[in-house]
């Protein structure tokens, strides 16, 4: 069966520091991969979408970036964090159609 | 373009009572519809989905939802809730076959009280 993992689960970082959140999927090949951010009271916001290695689509302008160095690995990064980057980040994968399968989430607090 | 409205931000209910969480959408194309549940500090888990076929969809944990095309609704129901159903519930709508365009509701917080 397919599983998805992301880490770290929690992270407290100072403003201006770098960020790296990692997500891996097991049990499937060539998944569609997603990074979402969830802010309190604002639902889910799609940040990045990937259909394959090196193929990244950005849905919103921001100081975050994403990379897909391997088929089942998806990384969310920032060179310099802002206070507004605080939130709950969710990685997800999907087959070609249908539902999304989410990881456990990473809570980022920028101080 | 699609939009999703979850009509109740909070729903308090007593244990073993029935519950309905309401979701309305708008779309000019055929849609897929989903309900997800999120427990505190966890990711989202799929409860049920409507892709096509029967408009009454049964999901996990005793939940079901009915797709009503004329009223553009996809309300979630459970006949008897448990304390463990306390969670945030999200409705999502997207054009058929395109997960990138999923539109999410703001969520309904279900609080089941003893």
PDB file of C-alpha atoms in Angstrom:
ATOM      1  CA  UNK A   1       0.000   0.000   0.000  1.00  0.00           C
ATOM      2  CA  UNK A   2       1.003   3.608  -0.480  1.00  0.00           C
ATOM      3  CA  UNK A   3       2.299   5.741   2.364  1.00  0.00           C
ATOM      4  CA  UNK A   4       3.392   9.350   2.605  1.00  0.00           C
ATOM      5  CA  UNK A   5       5.691  10.841   5.201  1.00  0.00           C
ATOM      6  CA  UNK A   6       6.812  14.372   5.851  1.00  0.00           C
ATOM      7  CA  UNK A   7       9.235  15.858   8.351  1.00  0.00           C
ATOM      8  CA  UNK A   8       9.978  17.519  10.597  1.00  0.00           C
ATOM      9  CA  UNK A   9       6.626  17.475  12.385  1.00  0.00           C
ATOM     10  CA  UNK A  10       7.306  20.752  14.168  1.00  0.00           C
ATOM     11  CA  UNK A  11       9.810  23.491  13.529  1.00  0.00           C
ATOM     12  CA  UNK A  12      10.541  26.815  15.229  1.00  0.00           C
ATOM     13  CA  UNK A  13      12.754  29.109  13.180  1.00  0.00           C
ATOM     14  CA  UNK A  14      13.885  32.739  13.479  1.00  0.00           C
ATOM     15  CA  UNK A  15      12.993  35.285  10.835  1.00  0.00           C
ATOM     16  CA  UNK A  16      15.542  35.262   8.027  1.00  0.00           C
ATOM     17  CA  UNK A  17      16.640  31.682   8.535  1.00  0.00           C
ATOM     18  CA  UNK A  18      16.388  28.994   5.825  1.00  0.00           C
ATOM     19  CA  UNK A  19      13.741  26.279   5.645  1.00  0.00           C
ATOM     20  CA  UNK A  20      13.635  22.748   4.324  1.00  0.00           C
ATOM     21  CA  UNK A  21      10.593  20.488   4.670  1.00  0.00           C
ATOM     22  CA  UNK A  22      10.776  17.056   3.118  1.00  0.00           C
ATOM     23  CA  UNK A  23       8.111  14.681   1.890  1.00  0.00           C
ATOM     24  CA  UNK A  24       8.442  11.156   0.537  1.00  0.00           C
ATOM     25  CA  UNK A  25       5.917   8.743  -0.916  1.00  0.00           C
ATOM     26  CA  UNK A  26       6.241   4.969  -0.908  1.00  0.00           C
ATOM     27  CA  UNK A  27       4.397   2.249  -2.763  1.00  0.00           C
ATOM     28  CA  UNK A  28       3.656   4.120  -5.973  1.00  0.00           C
ATOM     29  CA  UNK A  29       5.536   5.551  -8.909  1.00  0.00           C
ATOM     30  CA  UNK A  30       5.243   8.874 -10.714  1.00  0.00           C
ATOM     31  CA  UNK A  31       2.712  10.350  -8.280  1.00  0.00           C
ATOM     32  CA  UNK A  32       1.383  13.873  -8.586  1.00  0.00           C
ATOM     33  CA  UNK A  33       2.756  15.746  -5.572  1.00  0.00           C
ATOM     34  CA  UNK A  34       1.468  18.828  -3.802  1.00  0.00           C
ATOM     35  CA  UNK A  35       2.457  21.276  -1.073  1.00  0.00           C
ATOM     36  CA  UNK A  36      -0.367  23.009   0.740  1.00  0.00           C
ATOM     37  CA  UNK A  37      -0.335  25.586   3.533  1.00  0.00           C
ATOM     38  CA  UNK A  38      -3.089  25.738   6.092  1.00  0.00           C
ATOM     39  CA  UNK A  39      -3.538  28.938   8.084  1.00  0.00           C
ATOM     40  CA  UNK A  40      -6.085  29.206  10.864  1.00  0.00           C
ATOM     41  CA  UNK A  41      -9.522  30.060   9.514  1.00  0.00           C
ATOM     42  CA  UNK A  42      -8.338  30.238   5.919  1.00  0.00           C
ATOM     43  CA  UNK A  43      -8.655  26.704   4.646  1.00  0.00           C
ATOM     44  CA  UNK A  44      -6.045  25.076   2.449  1.00  0.00           C
ATOM     45  CA  UNK A  45      -3.925  27.004  -0.018  1.00  0.00           C
ATOM     46  CA  UNK A  46      -2.124  25.139  -2.786  1.00  0.00           C
ATOM     47  CA  UNK A  47       1.501  26.298  -2.973  1.00  0.00           C
ATOM     48  CA  UNK A  48       3.189  23.945  -5.442  1.00  0.00           C
ATOM     49  CA  UNK A  49       2.275  21.097  -7.717  1.00  0.00           C
ATOM     50  CA  UNK A  50       4.499  18.564  -9.479  1.00  0.00           C
ATOM     51  CA  UNK A  51       3.721  15.958 -12.126  1.00  0.00           C
ATOM     52  CA  UNK A  52       7.262  14.604 -12.387  1.00  0.00           C
ATOM     53  CA  UNK A  53      10.955  14.986 -11.532  1.00  0.00           C
ATOM     54  CA  UNK A  54      12.047  18.585 -11.937  1.00  0.00           C
ATOM     55  CA  UNK A  55       8.555  19.716 -12.970  1.00  0.00           C
ATOM     56  CA  UNK A  56       7.224  22.274 -10.503  1.00  0.00           C
ATOM     57  CA  UNK A  57       4.248  24.589 -10.854  1.00  0.00           C
ATOM     58  CA  UNK A  58       3.867  27.480  -8.445  1.00  0.00           C
ATOM     59  CA  UNK A  59       0.343  28.498  -7.627  1.00  0.00           C
ATOM     60  CA  UNK A  60       1.050  31.643  -5.600  1.00  0.00           C
ATOM     61  CA  UNK A  61       3.926  34.129  -5.582  1.00  0.00           C
ATOM     62  CA  UNK A  62       5.947  33.951  -2.376  1.00  0.00           C
ATOM     63  CA  UNK A  63       9.418  33.484  -0.979  1.00  0.00           C
ATOM     64  CA  UNK A  64       9.032  29.704  -0.871  1.00  0.00           C
ATOM     65  CA  UNK A  65      10.276  27.267  -3.495  1.00  0.00           C
ATOM     66  CA  UNK A  66       9.837  23.574  -4.164  1.00  0.00           C
ATOM     67  CA  UNK A  67      11.974  20.893  -5.745  1.00  0.00           C
ATOM     68  CA  UNK A  68      11.483  17.302  -6.816  1.00  0.00           C
ATOM     69  CA  UNK A  69      14.918  15.704  -7.054  1.00  0.00           C
ATOM     70  CA  UNK A  70      13.557  12.155  -7.150  1.00  0.00           C
ATOM     71  CA  UNK A  71      10.302  10.608  -8.328  1.00  0.00           C
ATOM     72  CA  UNK A  72       8.868  10.213  -4.840  1.00  0.00           C
ATOM     73  CA  UNK A  73      10.554  13.080  -3.003  1.00  0.00           C
ATOM     74  CA  UNK A  74       9.201  16.601  -2.730  1.00  0.00           C
ATOM     75  CA  UNK A  75      10.987  19.372  -0.840  1.00  0.00           C
ATOM     76  CA  UNK A  76       9.713  22.773   0.270  1.00  0.00           C
ATOM     77  CA  UNK A  77      12.383  25.408   0.868  1.00  0.00           C
ATOM     78  CA  UNK A  78      13.002  29.007   1.683  1.00  0.00           C
ATOM     79  CA  UNK A  79      16.236  30.987   1.790  1.00  0.00           C
ATOM     80  CA  UNK A  80      14.908  33.542   4.284  1.00  0.00           C
ATOM     81  CA  UNK A  81      11.772  32.963   6.312  1.00  0.00           C
ATOM     82  CA  UNK A  82       9.215  35.679   7.013  1.00  0.00           C
ATOM     83  CA  UNK A  83       6.819  35.886   9.935  1.00  0.00           C
ATOM     84  CA  UNK A  84       3.968  35.330   7.470  1.00  0.00           C
ATOM     85  CA  UNK A  85       5.417  31.929   6.549  1.00  0.00           C
ATOM     86  CA  UNK A  86       4.184  30.482   9.835  1.00  0.00           C
ATOM     87  CA  UNK A  87       1.539  27.806   9.366  1.00  0.00           C
ATOM     88  CA  UNK A  88       0.779  24.156   8.967  1.00  0.00           C
ATOM     89  CA  UNK A  89       2.298  22.695   5.812  1.00  0.00           C
ATOM     90  CA  UNK A  90       0.842  19.615   4.224  1.00  0.00           C
ATOM     91  CA  UNK A  91       2.312  17.394   1.555  1.00  0.00           C
ATOM     92  CA  UNK A  92      -0.049  15.265  -0.531  1.00  0.00           C
ATOM     93  CA  UNK A  93       0.039  12.874  -3.443  1.00  0.00           C
ATOM     94  CA  UNK A  94      -2.578  11.691  -5.881  1.00  0.00           C
ATOM     95  CA  UNK A  95      -2.927   9.254  -8.718  1.00  0.00           C
ATOM     96  CA  UNK A  96      -3.891  10.758 -12.051  1.00  0.00           C
ATOM     97  CA  UNK A  97      -7.424  11.469 -10.942  1.00  0.00           C
ATOM     98  CA  UNK A  98      -9.423  11.294  -7.758  1.00  0.00           C
ATOM     99  CA  UNK A  99      -8.555  12.040  -4.194  1.00  0.00           C
ATOM    100  CA  UNK A 100      -5.508  13.435  -2.476  1.00  0.00           C
ATOM    101  CA  UNK A 101      -3.615  11.516   0.194  1.00  0.00           C
ATOM    102  CA  UNK A 102      -2.031  13.735   2.829  1.00  0.00           C
ATOM    103  CA  UNK A 103       1.008  13.444   5.040  1.00  0.00           C
ATOM    104  CA  UNK A 104       0.968  14.123   8.752  1.00  0.00           C
ATOM    105  CA  UNK A 105       1.798  17.800   8.376  1.00  0.00           C
ATOM    106  CA  UNK A 106       4.628  20.081   9.523  1.00  0.00           C
ATOM    107  CA  UNK A 107       3.911  22.966  11.855  1.00  0.00           C
ATOM    108  CA  UNK A 108       6.224  25.904  11.251  1.00  0.00           C
ATOM    109  CA  UNK A 109       6.496  28.796  13.677  1.00  0.00           C
ATOM    110  CA  UNK A 110       8.611  31.744  12.600  1.00  0.00           C
ATOM    111  CA  UNK A 111       9.662  34.037  15.447  1.00  0.00           C
TER     112      UNK A 111
ATOM    113  CA  UNK B   1     -14.525  28.924 -11.843  1.00  0.00           C
ATOM    114  CA  UNK B   2     -15.618  26.931  -8.830  1.00  0.00           C
ATOM    115  CA  UNK B   3     -16.374  28.002  -5.289  1.00  0.00           C
ATOM    116  CA  UNK B   4     -17.210  26.149  -2.089  1.00  0.00           C
ATOM    117  CA  UNK B   5     -19.131  27.317   0.948  1.00  0.00           C
ATOM    118  CA  UNK B   6     -19.333  25.390   4.173  1.00  0.00           C
ATOM    119  CA  UNK B   7     -22.352  26.943   5.775  1.00  0.00           C
ATOM    120  CA  UNK B   8     -21.448  26.302   9.410  1.00  0.00           C
ATOM    121  CA  UNK B   9     -18.080  27.110  10.908  1.00  0.00           C
ATOM    122  CA  UNK B  10     -18.900  25.283  14.144  1.00  0.00           C
ATOM    123  CA  UNK B  11     -21.394  22.533  14.909  1.00  0.00           C
ATOM    124  CA  UNK B  12     -21.862  21.416  18.526  1.00  0.00           C
ATOM    125  CA  UNK B  13     -23.783  18.188  19.036  1.00  0.00           C
ATOM    126  CA  UNK B  14     -24.377  15.655  21.767  1.00  0.00           C
ATOM    127  CA  UNK B  15     -23.041  12.136  21.556  1.00  0.00           C
ATOM    128  CA  UNK B  16     -25.332   9.675  19.723  1.00  0.00           C
ATOM    129  CA  UNK B  17     -27.261  12.513  18.063  1.00  0.00           C
ATOM    130  CA  UNK B  18     -27.440  12.835  14.262  1.00  0.00           C
ATOM    131  CA  UNK B  19     -25.401  15.487  12.511  1.00  0.00           C
ATOM    132  CA  UNK B  20     -25.362  17.207   9.124  1.00  0.00           C
ATOM    133  CA  UNK B  21     -22.485  19.329   7.895  1.00  0.00           C
ATOM    134  CA  UNK B  22     -23.489  21.471   4.955  1.00  0.00           C
ATOM    135  CA  UNK B  23     -21.523  22.177   1.794  1.00  0.00           C
ATOM    136  CA  UNK B  24     -22.689  24.180  -1.214  1.00  0.00           C
ATOM    137  CA  UNK B  25     -20.685  24.715  -4.363  1.00  0.00           C
ATOM    138  CA  UNK B  26     -20.854  26.520  -7.648  1.00  0.00           C
ATOM    139  CA  UNK B  27     -19.376  25.352 -10.917  1.00  0.00           C
ATOM    140  CA  UNK B  28     -19.996  25.617 -14.635  1.00  0.00           C
ATOM    141  CA  UNK B  29     -18.411  22.231 -15.374  1.00  0.00           C
ATOM    142  CA  UNK B  30     -18.723  18.671 -14.114  1.00  0.00           C
ATOM    143  CA  UNK B  31     -17.172  18.299 -10.699  1.00  0.00           C
ATOM    144  CA  UNK B  32     -15.679  15.825  -8.296  1.00  0.00           C
ATOM    145  CA  UNK B  33     -16.672  16.338  -4.659  1.00  0.00           C
ATOM    146  CA  UNK B  34     -14.844  15.291  -1.501  1.00  0.00           C
ATOM    147  CA  UNK B  35     -15.177  15.384   2.251  1.00  0.00           C
ATOM    148  CA  UNK B  36     -12.049  15.180   4.395  1.00  0.00           C
ATOM    149  CA  UNK B  37     -11.581  14.994   8.156  1.00  0.00           C
ATOM    150  CA  UNK B  38      -8.688  16.499  10.107  1.00  0.00           C
ATOM    151  CA  UNK B  39      -7.913  15.605  13.705  1.00  0.00           C
ATOM    152  CA  UNK B  40      -5.824  18.096  15.735  1.00  0.00           C
ATOM    153  CA  UNK B  41      -2.277  18.500  14.453  1.00  0.00           C
ATOM    154  CA  UNK B  42      -2.701  15.826  11.807  1.00  0.00           C
ATOM    155  CA  UNK B  43      -3.053  15.674   8.059  1.00  0.00           C
ATOM    156  CA  UNK B  44      -6.344  15.327   6.242  1.00  0.00           C
ATOM    157  CA  UNK B  45      -7.989  11.962   5.709  1.00  0.00           C
ATOM    158  CA  UNK B  46     -10.530  11.232   3.004  1.00  0.00           C
ATOM    159  CA  UNK B  47     -14.007  10.449   4.347  1.00  0.00           C
ATOM    160  CA  UNK B  48     -15.773   9.975   1.029  1.00  0.00           C
ATOM    161  CA  UNK B  49     -15.881  11.130  -2.554  1.00  0.00           C
ATOM    162  CA  UNK B  50     -18.316  11.599  -5.388  1.00  0.00           C
ATOM    163  CA  UNK B  51     -16.899  11.109  -8.867  1.00  0.00           C
ATOM    164  CA  UNK B  52     -19.955   9.834 -10.746  1.00  0.00           C
ATOM    165  CA  UNK B  53     -22.815   7.368 -10.448  1.00  0.00           C
ATOM    166  CA  UNK B  54     -25.043   7.041  -7.390  1.00  0.00           C
ATOM    167  CA  UNK B  55     -25.662  10.358  -5.698  1.00  0.00           C
ATOM    168  CA  UNK B  56     -25.629   8.778  -2.227  1.00  0.00           C
ATOM    169  CA  UNK B  57     -22.059   8.117  -1.234  1.00  0.00           C
ATOM    170  CA  UNK B  58     -21.012   6.103   1.793  1.00  0.00           C
ATOM    171  CA  UNK B  59     -17.674   6.671   3.440  1.00  0.00           C
ATOM    172  CA  UNK B  60     -15.618   5.611   6.406  1.00  0.00           C
ATOM    173  CA  UNK B  61     -16.603   5.887  10.064  1.00  0.00           C
ATOM    174  CA  UNK B  62     -20.340   5.694   9.261  1.00  0.00           C
ATOM    175  CA  UNK B  63     -20.493   8.954   7.304  1.00  0.00           C
ATOM    176  CA  UNK B  64     -22.447   9.444   4.092  1.00  0.00           C
ATOM    177  CA  UNK B  65     -23.132  12.339   1.750  1.00  0.00           C
ATOM    178  CA  UNK B  66     -25.638  13.074  -0.961  1.00  0.00           C
ATOM    179  CA  UNK B  67     -24.789  14.890  -4.154  1.00  0.00           C
ATOM    180  CA  UNK B  68     -27.659  17.157  -5.154  1.00  0.00           C
ATOM    181  CA  UNK B  69     -26.954  18.648  -8.550  1.00  0.00           C
ATOM    182  CA  UNK B  70     -30.048  20.860  -8.673  1.00  0.00           C
ATOM    183  CA  UNK B  71     -29.236  22.434  -5.308  1.00  0.00           C
ATOM    184  CA  UNK B  72     -25.459  22.247  -5.896  1.00  0.00           C
ATOM    185  CA  UNK B  73     -24.951  20.732  -2.487  1.00  0.00           C
ATOM    186  CA  UNK B  74     -22.938  17.885  -0.993  1.00  0.00           C
ATOM    187  CA  UNK B  75     -23.995  17.649   2.645  1.00  0.00           C
ATOM    188  CA  UNK B  76     -22.284  15.225   5.007  1.00  0.00           C
ATOM    189  CA  UNK B  77     -24.382  13.212   7.448  1.00  0.00           C
ATOM    190  CA  UNK B  78     -23.992  10.699  10.245  1.00  0.00           C
ATOM    191  CA  UNK B  79     -26.980   9.201  12.079  1.00  0.00           C
ATOM    192  CA  UNK B  80     -25.245   8.853  15.445  1.00  0.00           C
ATOM    193  CA  UNK B  81     -21.986  10.605  16.332  1.00  0.00           C
ATOM    194  CA  UNK B  82     -19.307   9.576  18.803  1.00  0.00           C
ATOM    195  CA  UNK B  83     -16.920  11.618  20.900  1.00  0.00           C
ATOM    196  CA  UNK B  84     -14.170  10.454  18.562  1.00  0.00           C
ATOM    197  CA  UNK B  85     -15.844  12.261  15.631  1.00  0.00           C
ATOM    198  CA  UNK B  86     -14.759  15.588  17.125  1.00  0.00           C
ATOM    199  CA  UNK B  87     -12.599  17.083  14.388  1.00  0.00           C
ATOM    200  CA  UNK B  88     -12.443  19.613  11.551  1.00  0.00           C
ATOM    201  CA  UNK B  89     -14.278  18.646   8.374  1.00  0.00           C
ATOM    202  CA  UNK B  90     -13.448  20.036   4.952  1.00  0.00           C
ATOM    203  CA  UNK B  91     -15.464  19.967   1.755  1.00  0.00           C
ATOM    204  CA  UNK B  92     -13.550  20.195  -1.533  1.00  0.00           C
ATOM    205  CA  UNK B  93     -14.728  20.597  -5.108  1.00  0.00           C
ATOM    206  CA  UNK B  94     -12.814  20.411  -8.353  1.00  0.00           C
ATOM    207  CA  UNK B  95     -13.307  19.987 -12.072  1.00  0.00           C
ATOM    208  CA  UNK B  96     -13.562  16.335 -12.959  1.00  0.00           C
ATOM    209  CA  UNK B  97     -10.083  14.853 -13.353  1.00  0.00           C
ATOM    210  CA  UNK B  98      -8.010  17.859 -12.256  1.00  0.00           C
ATOM    211  CA  UNK B  99      -6.802  17.722  -8.634  1.00  0.00           C
ATOM    212  CA  UNK B 100      -4.722  20.851  -9.049  1.00  0.00           C
ATOM    213  CA  UNK B 101      -7.867  22.917  -9.273  1.00  0.00           C
ATOM    214  CA  UNK B 102      -9.461  21.655  -6.076  1.00  0.00           C
ATOM    215  CA  UNK B 103     -11.236  24.402  -4.177  1.00  0.00           C
ATOM    216  CA  UNK B 104     -11.487  23.946  -0.423  1.00  0.00           C
ATOM    217  CA  UNK B 105     -14.097  25.114   2.029  1.00  0.00           C
ATOM    218  CA  UNK B 106     -12.946  26.853   5.199  1.00  0.00           C
ATOM    219  CA  UNK B 107     -13.919  23.889   7.321  1.00  0.00           C
ATOM    220  CA  UNK B 108     -16.557  23.002   9.899  1.00  0.00           C
ATOM    221  CA  UNK B 109     -15.483  22.276  13.435  1.00  0.00           C
ATOM    222  CA  UNK B 110     -17.589  19.430  14.834  1.00  0.00           C
ATOM    223  CA  UNK B 111     -17.635  19.243  18.629  1.00  0.00           C
ATOM    224  CA  UNK B 112     -19.295  16.140  20.065  1.00  0.00           C
ATOM    225  CA  UNK B 113     -20.188  16.557  23.711  1.00  0.00           C
ATOM    226  CA  UNK B 114     -21.017  13.801  26.198  1.00  0.00           C
TER     227      UNK B 114
END
